[in-house]
XYZ file of C-alpha atoms in Angstrom:
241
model
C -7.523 33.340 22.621
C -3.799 34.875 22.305
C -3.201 38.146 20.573
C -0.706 38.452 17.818
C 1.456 40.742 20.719
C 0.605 37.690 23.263
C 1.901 34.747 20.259
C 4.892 36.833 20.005
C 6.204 37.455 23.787
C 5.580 33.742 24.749
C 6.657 32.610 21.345
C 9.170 30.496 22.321
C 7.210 28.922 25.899
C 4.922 27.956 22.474
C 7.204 26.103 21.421
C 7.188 23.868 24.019
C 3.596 23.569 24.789
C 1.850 25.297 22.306
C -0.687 28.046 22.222
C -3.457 25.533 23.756
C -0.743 25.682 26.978
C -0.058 29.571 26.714
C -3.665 30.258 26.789
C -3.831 27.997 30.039
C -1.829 30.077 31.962
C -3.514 33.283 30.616
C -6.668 32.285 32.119
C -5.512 31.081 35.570
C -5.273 32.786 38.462
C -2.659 32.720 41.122
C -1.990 34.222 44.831
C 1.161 34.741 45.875
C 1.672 35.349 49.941
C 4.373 37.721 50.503
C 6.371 39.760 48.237
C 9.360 39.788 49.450
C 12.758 37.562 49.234
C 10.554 34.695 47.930
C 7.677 36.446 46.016
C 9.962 38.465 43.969
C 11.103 36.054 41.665
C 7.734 34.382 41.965
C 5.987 37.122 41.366
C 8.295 37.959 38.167
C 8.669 34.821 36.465
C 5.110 34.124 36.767
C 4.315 37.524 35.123
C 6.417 36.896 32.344
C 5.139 33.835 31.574
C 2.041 35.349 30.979
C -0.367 34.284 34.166
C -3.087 35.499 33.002
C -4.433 36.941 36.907
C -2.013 37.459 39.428
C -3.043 38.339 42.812
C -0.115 38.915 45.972
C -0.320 40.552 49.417
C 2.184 42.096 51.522
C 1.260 44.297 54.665
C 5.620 45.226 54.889
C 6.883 48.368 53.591
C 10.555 48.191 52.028
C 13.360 49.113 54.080
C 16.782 49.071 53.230
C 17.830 45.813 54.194
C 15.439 44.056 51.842
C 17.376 45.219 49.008
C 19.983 42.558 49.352
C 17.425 39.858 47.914
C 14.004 41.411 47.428
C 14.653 42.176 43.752
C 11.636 43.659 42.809
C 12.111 46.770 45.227
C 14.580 49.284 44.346
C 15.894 52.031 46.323
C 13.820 54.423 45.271
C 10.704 52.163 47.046
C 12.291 52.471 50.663
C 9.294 53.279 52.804
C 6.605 52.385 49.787
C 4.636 49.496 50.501
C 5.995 46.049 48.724
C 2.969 45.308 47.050
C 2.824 48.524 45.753
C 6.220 48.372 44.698
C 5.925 45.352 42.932
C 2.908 45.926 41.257
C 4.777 48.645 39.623
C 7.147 46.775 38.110
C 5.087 44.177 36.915
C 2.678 46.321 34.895
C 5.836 47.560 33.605
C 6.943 44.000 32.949
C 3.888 42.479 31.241
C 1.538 44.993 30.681
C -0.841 41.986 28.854
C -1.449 40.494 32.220
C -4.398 41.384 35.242
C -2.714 42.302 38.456
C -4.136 42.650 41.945
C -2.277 44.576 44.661
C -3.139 44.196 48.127
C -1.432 46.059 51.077
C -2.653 44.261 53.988
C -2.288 41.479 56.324
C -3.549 37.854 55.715
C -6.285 37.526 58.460
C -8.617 34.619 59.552
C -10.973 37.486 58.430
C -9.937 37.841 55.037
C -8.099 34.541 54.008
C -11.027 33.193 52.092
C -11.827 36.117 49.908
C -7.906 36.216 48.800
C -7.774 32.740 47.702
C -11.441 32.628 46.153
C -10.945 31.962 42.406
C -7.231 30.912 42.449
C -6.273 27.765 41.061
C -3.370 27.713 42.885
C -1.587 29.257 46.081
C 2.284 30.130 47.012
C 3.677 30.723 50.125
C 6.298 33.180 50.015
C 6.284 34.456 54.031
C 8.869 34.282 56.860
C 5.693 34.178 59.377
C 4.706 30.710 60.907
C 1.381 31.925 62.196
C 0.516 33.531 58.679
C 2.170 29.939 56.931
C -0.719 27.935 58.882
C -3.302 30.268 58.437
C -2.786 30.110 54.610
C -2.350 26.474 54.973
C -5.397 25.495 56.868
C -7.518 27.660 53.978
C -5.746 26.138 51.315
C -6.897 22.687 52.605
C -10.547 24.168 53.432
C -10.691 25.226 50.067
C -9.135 22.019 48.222
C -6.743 24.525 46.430
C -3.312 23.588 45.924
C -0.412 25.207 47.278
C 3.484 26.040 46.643
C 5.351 26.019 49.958
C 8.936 27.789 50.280
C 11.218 28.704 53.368
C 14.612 30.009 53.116
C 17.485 30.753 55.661
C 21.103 31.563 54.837
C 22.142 29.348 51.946
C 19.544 27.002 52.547
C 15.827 26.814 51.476
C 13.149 23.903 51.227
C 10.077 23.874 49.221
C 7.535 20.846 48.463
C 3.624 21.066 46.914
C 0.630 20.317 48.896
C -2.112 19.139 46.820
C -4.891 18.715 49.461
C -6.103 14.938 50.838
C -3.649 13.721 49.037
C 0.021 14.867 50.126
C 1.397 16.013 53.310
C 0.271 19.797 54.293
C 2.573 22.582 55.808
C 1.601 21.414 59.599
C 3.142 17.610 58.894
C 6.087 19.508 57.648
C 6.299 21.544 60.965
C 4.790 20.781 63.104
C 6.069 23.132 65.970
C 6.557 26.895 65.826
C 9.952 27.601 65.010
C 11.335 30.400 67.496
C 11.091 34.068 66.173
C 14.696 35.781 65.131
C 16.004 37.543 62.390
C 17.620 35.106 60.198
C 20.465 35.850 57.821
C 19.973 35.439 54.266
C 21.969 35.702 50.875
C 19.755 36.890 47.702
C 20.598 33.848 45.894
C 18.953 31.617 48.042
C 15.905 33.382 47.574
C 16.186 33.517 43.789
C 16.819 29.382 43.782
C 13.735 28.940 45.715
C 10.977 30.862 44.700
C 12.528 30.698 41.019
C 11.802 26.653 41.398
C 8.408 27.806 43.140
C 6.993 29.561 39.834
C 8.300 26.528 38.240
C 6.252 24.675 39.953
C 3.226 26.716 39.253
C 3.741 26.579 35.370
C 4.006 22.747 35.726
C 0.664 22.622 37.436
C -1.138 24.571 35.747
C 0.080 23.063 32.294
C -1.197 19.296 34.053
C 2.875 18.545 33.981
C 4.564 15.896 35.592
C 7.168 16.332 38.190
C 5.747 18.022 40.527
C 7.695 18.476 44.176
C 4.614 16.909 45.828
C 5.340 14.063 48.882
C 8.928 14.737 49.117
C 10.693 18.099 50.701
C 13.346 19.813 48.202
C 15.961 20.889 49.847
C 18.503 23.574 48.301
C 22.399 23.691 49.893
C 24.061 26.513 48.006
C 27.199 25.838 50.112
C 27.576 22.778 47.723
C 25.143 23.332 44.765
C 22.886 20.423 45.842
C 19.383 20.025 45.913
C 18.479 17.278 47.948
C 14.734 15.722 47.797
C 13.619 13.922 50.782
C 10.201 11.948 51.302
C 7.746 13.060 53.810
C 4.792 11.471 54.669
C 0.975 12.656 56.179
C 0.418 12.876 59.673
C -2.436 10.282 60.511
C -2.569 13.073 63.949
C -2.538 16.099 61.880
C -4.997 18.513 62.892
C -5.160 20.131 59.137
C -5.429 17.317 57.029
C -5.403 14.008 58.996
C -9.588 14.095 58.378
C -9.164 14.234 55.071
C-alpha cells in the first residue's frame, strides 16, 4: 500500500493510472546494465517514478569525459565508481525507494544472480560482448528486456519480450568493431529517457510498447523513425524458442 508521503510525490502519475498503478511499480523490480550515458536518465526517471527496487551495475569509474552526457556523475565523482555515484544521488532523489549498487562486471558467472527477481531488464552498455551476455540470460530466464545503443546524434532502441519478438543477436548479428565513438548528451537523454518509458509502460500492462520494430532517433532532424524487424529462424539465442 502507498504512504500518505508516497500518494503525494506520485500524485499526479495517479492521476493517470491510479494508486492500483503506483503501487505496481513500487513493488517491481528492475536491473539496469550500465550507468552511464544511457543508465543515467534510466536510472533517474525510473527512481522518480517510484520503482519500487532498483538494481544497476557498472564496473567503470567516472572520468572526466563522461561528464558531457553521464548526468548523474558530477565532478566531484571523477575517479568514484559510477554505481556508487549514482546510487548517491538516487537515495537523495527518492529516498522511498530500495536501491542496489553493484560495482562489478556482468560475468557468465554472475549474470543469473543479477537478473533473479527482476521483472524486467535494460541495457544501457557500449559493450557488445556484455550486450549478448545479458541478452542470452534474459532469454534463459524469459525476462523481458529494454535494448538501447547510441552514437553521435543517433540512437536505436526496441523491446525484446522473449519467444515472441526478435532478441538483441537478430538485431546484430555481427560484432561491431571496437572504437571510441563520439557522442552528444542529448542523444543519450532521448534514448534511455524513451527506455524508462518503456519500462513504466510494461510494467503498468500498457500498450505501445517498441517491441518487433527498431526505433530509431536522428537528432540531426528531430525524427524518430520505427522500422520492423523480424526473428531470425537461424538465431542461435532465440530461434529454439
Amino acid at each position: 500500500m502507498l504512504d500518505d508521503i508516497e500518494r503525494k510525490l506520485y500524485s499526479r502519475q495517479i492521476m493517470m493510472f491510479g494508486e492500483e498503478g503506483q503501487e505496481k511499480l513500487k513493488n517491481a523490480t528492475v536491473l539496469v546494465a550500465g550507468c552511464g550515458g544511457l543508465g543515467s536518465p534510466i536510472i533517474h526517471y525510473l527512481a522518480v517514478a517510484g520503482i519500487g527496487h532498483i538494481r544497476f551495475v557498472d564496473k567503470d569509474t567516472v572520468e572526466m569525459s563522461n561528464l558531457n552526457r553521464q548526468i548523474l556523475h558530477w565532478h566531484r565523482d571523477i575517479g568514484k565508481g559510477k554505481s556508487q555515484s549514482a546510487e548517491e544521488k538516487l537515495a537523495e532523489l527518492n529516498p522511498n525507494i530500495e536501491l542496489e549498487a553493484f560495482n562489478t562486471e556482468i560475468s557468465a558467472e554472475n549474470i543469473d544472480e543479477l537478473i533473479q527477481g527482476a521483472d524486467i531488464i535494460v541495457d544501457a552498455l557500449d559493450n557488445y560482448e556484455t550486450r549478448m551476455l545479458l541478452n542470452r540470460a534474459a532469454i534463459r530466464q524469459s525476462v523481458p528486456l529494454v535494448h538501447g545503443a547510441v552514437h553521435g546524434f543517433h540512437g536505436q532502441l526496441t523491446t525484446v519480450i522473449p519467444g515472441k519478438t526478435p532478441c538483441i543477436e537478430c538485431l546484430i548479428p555481427e560484432k561491431p568493431p571496437k572504437e571510441v565513438f563520439p557522442i552528444i548528451g542529448c542523444t543519450a537523454g532521448v534514448v534511455g529517457t524513451i527506455q524508462a518509458n518503456e519500462v513504466i509502460k510494461y510494467l503498468l500492462d500498457e500498450e505501445g510498447l517498441h517491441t518487433g520494430h527498431i526505433v530509431i532517433w536522428d537528432g540531426k532532424n528531430g525524427t524518430l523513425e520505427k522500422m520492423r524487424i523480424c526473428r531470425r529462424p537461424d538465431c542461435p539465442e532465440c530461434g529454439h524458442l
